mmCIF file of C-alpha atoms in Angstrom:
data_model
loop_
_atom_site.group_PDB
_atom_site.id
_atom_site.type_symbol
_atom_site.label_atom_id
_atom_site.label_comp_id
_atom_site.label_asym_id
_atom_site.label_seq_id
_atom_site.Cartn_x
_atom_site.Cartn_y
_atom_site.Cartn_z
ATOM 1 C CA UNK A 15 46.882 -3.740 53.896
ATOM 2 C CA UNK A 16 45.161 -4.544 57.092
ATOM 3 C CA UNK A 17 40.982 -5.519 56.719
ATOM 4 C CA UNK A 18 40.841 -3.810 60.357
ATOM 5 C CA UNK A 19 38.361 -1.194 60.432
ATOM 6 C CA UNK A 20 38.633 2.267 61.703
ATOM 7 C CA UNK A 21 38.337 2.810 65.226
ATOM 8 C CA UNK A 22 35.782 5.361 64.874
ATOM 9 C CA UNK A 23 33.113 3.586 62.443
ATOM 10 C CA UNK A 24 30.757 1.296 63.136
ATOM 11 C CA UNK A 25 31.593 -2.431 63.303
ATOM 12 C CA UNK A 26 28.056 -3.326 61.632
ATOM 13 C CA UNK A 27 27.912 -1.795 58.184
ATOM 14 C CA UNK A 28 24.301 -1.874 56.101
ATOM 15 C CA UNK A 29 24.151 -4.078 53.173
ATOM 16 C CA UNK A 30 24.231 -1.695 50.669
ATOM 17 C CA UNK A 31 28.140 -0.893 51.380
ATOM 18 C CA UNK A 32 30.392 -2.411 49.055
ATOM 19 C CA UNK A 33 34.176 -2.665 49.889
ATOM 20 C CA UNK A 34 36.722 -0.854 47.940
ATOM 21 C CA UNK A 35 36.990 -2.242 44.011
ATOM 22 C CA UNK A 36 33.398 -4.156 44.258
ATOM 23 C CA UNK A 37 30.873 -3.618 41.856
ATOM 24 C CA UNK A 38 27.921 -1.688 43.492
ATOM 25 C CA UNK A 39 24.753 -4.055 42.783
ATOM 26 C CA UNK A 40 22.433 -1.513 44.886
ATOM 27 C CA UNK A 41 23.540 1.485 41.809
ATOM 28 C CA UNK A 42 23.006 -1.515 38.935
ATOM 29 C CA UNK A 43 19.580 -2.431 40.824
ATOM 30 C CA UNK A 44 18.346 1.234 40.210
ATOM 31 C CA UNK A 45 19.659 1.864 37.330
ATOM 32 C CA UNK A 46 17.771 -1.201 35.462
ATOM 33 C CA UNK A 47 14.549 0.166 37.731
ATOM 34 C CA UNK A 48 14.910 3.646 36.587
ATOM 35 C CA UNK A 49 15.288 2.734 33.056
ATOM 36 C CA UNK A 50 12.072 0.504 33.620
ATOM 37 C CA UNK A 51 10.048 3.063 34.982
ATOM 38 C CA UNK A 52 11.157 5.766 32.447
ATOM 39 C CA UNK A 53 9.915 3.517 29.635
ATOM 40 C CA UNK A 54 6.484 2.310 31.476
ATOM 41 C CA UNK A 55 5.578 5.950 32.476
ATOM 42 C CA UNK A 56 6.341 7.138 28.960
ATOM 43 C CA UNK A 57 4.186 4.009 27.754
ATOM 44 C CA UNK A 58 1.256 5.015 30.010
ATOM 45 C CA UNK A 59 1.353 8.493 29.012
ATOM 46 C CA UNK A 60 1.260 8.206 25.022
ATOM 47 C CA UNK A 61 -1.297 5.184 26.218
ATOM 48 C CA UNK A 62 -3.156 7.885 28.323
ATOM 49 C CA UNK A 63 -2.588 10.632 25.151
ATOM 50 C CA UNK A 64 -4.488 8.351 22.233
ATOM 51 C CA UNK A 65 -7.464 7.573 24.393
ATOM 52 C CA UNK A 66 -9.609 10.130 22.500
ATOM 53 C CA UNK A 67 -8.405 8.566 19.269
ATOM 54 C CA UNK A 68 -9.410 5.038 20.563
ATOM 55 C CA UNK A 69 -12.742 6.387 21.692
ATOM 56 C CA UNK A 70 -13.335 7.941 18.410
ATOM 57 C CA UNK A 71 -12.455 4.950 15.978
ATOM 58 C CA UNK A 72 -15.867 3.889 15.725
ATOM 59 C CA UNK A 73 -17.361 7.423 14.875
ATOM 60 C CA UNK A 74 -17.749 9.219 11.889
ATOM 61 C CA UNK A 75 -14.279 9.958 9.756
ATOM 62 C CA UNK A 76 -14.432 13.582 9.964
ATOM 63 C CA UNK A 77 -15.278 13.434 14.211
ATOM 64 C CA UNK A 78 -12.258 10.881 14.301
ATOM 65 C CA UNK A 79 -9.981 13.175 12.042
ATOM 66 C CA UNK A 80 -11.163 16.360 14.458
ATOM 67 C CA UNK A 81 -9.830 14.152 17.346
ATOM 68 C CA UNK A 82 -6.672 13.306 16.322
ATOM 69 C CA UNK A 83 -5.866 16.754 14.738
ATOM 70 C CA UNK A 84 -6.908 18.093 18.319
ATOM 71 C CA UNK A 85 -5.017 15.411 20.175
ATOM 72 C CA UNK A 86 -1.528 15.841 17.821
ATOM 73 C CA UNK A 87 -2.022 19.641 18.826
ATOM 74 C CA UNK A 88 -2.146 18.774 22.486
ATOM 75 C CA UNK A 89 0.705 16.565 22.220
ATOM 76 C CA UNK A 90 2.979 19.193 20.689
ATOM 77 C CA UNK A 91 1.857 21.905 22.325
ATOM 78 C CA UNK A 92 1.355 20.481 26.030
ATOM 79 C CA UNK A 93 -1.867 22.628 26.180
ATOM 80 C CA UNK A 94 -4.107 20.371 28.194
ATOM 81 C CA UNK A 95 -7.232 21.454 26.726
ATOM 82 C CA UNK A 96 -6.844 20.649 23.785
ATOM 83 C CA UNK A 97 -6.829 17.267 24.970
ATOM 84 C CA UNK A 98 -9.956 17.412 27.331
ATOM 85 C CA UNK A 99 -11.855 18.817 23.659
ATOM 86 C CA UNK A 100 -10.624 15.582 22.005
ATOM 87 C CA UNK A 101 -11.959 13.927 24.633
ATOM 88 C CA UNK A 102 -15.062 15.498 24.977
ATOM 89 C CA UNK A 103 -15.673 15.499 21.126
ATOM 90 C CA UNK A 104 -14.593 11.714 21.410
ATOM 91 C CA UNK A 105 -18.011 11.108 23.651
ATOM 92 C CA UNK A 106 -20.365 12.797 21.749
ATOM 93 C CA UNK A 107 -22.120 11.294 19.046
ATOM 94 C CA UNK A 108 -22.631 13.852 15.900
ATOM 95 C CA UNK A 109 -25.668 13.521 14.394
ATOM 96 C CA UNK A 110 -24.691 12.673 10.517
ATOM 97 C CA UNK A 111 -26.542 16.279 8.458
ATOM 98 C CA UNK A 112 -24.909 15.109 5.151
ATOM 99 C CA UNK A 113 -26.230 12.063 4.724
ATOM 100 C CA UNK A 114 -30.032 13.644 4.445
ATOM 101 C CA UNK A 115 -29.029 16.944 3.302
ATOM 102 C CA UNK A 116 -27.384 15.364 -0.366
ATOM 103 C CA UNK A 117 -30.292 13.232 -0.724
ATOM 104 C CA UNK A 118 -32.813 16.489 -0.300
ATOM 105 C CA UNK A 119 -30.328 18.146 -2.616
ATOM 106 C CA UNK A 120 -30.447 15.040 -5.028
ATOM 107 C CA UNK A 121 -34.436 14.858 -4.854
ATOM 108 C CA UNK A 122 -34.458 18.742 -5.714
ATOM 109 C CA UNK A 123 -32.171 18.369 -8.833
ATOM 110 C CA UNK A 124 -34.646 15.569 -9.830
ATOM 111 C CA UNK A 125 -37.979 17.628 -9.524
ATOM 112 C CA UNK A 126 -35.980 20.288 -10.896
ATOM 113 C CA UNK A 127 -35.050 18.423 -13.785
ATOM 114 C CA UNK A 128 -31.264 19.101 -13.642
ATOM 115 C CA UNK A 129 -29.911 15.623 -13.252
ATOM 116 C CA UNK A 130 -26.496 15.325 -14.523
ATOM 117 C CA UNK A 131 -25.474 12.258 -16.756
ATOM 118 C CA UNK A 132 -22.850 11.327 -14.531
ATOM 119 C CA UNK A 133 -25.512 11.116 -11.675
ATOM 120 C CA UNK A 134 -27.920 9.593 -13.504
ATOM 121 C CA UNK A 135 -28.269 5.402 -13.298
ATOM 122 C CA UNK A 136 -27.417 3.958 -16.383
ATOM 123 C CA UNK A 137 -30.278 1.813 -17.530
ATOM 124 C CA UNK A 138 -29.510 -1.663 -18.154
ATOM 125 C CA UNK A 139 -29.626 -3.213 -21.372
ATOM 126 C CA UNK A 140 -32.936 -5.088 -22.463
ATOM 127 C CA UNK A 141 -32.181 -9.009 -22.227
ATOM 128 C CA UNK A 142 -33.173 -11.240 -24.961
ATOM 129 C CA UNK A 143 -36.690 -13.016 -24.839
ATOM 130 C CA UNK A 144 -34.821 -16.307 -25.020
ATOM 131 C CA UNK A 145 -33.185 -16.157 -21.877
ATOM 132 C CA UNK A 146 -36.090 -16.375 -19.886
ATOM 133 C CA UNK A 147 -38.748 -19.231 -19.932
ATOM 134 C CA UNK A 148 -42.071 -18.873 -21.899
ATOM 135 C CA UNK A 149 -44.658 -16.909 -19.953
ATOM 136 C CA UNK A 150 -48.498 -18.397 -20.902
ATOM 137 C CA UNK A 151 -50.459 -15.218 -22.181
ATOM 138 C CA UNK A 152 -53.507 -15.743 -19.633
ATOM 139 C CA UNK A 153 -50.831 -15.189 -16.775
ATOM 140 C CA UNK A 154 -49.969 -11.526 -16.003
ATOM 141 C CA UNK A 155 -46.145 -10.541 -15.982
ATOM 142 C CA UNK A 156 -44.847 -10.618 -12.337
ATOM 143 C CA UNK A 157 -41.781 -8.383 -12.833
ATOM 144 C CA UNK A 158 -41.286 -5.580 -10.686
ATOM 145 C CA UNK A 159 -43.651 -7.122 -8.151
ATOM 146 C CA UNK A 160 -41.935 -7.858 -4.645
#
């Protein structure tokens, strides 16, 4: 075979041409790019996806659980605002109401007189006069003084 080329084509051919039976390195060159991209996008996107979750680590368990429930159903279901309610429930701080509402409830019990045994602190045995040094008589106790 002859390397002449055809009368009718161009006698300057671009780069990216490769003669019959070479390997194509501007195909491999996109190839390893798309695959790249493909990954990085997809990285950026489940990135993007658990910022409410990051946002929320430092909140209160049942706020974070809320988020991630609500950001798992926007990931499955592709409904967007499920996401932006993560989000938004990701800024906000919730005020903790169990904190003072189970101590009102434990006070109550108390005044009530209904305090459980299992609630109740177990008082601590009486320790033995010798363990502690001899207090004069003419100086008061100082226990229980701060």
């Amino acid at each position: 075979m002859s390397e002449a080329i055809h009368p009718t084509a161009i006698h300057h051919l671009p780069a990216f041409i490769t003669a019959p039976g070479q390997s194509d390195v501007l195909f491999n060159v996109v190839v390893v790019f798309m695959i790249l991209a493909i990954f990085a996008l997809g990285t950026f996107y489940l990135r993007l996806h658990s910022l409410p979750e990051t946002m929320a680590h430092k909140s209160h368990k049942v706020q974070y659980e809320l988020v991630a429930v609500l950001g798992l159903i926007s990931l499955l279901t592709h409904n967007n605002i499920f996401w932006i309610a993560a989000l938004i429930l990701a800024l906000i701080d919730l005020p903790d109401f169990s904190s003072p509402l189970s101590s009102i409830s434990r006070s109550l019990e108390r005044i009530a007189g209904k305090v459980d045994a299992s609630t109740e602190p177990v008082p601590a045995e009486p320790e033995t006069v010798a363990s502690h040094p001899a207090v004069p008589a003419d100086r008061p106790s100082m226990e229980g003084k701060a």
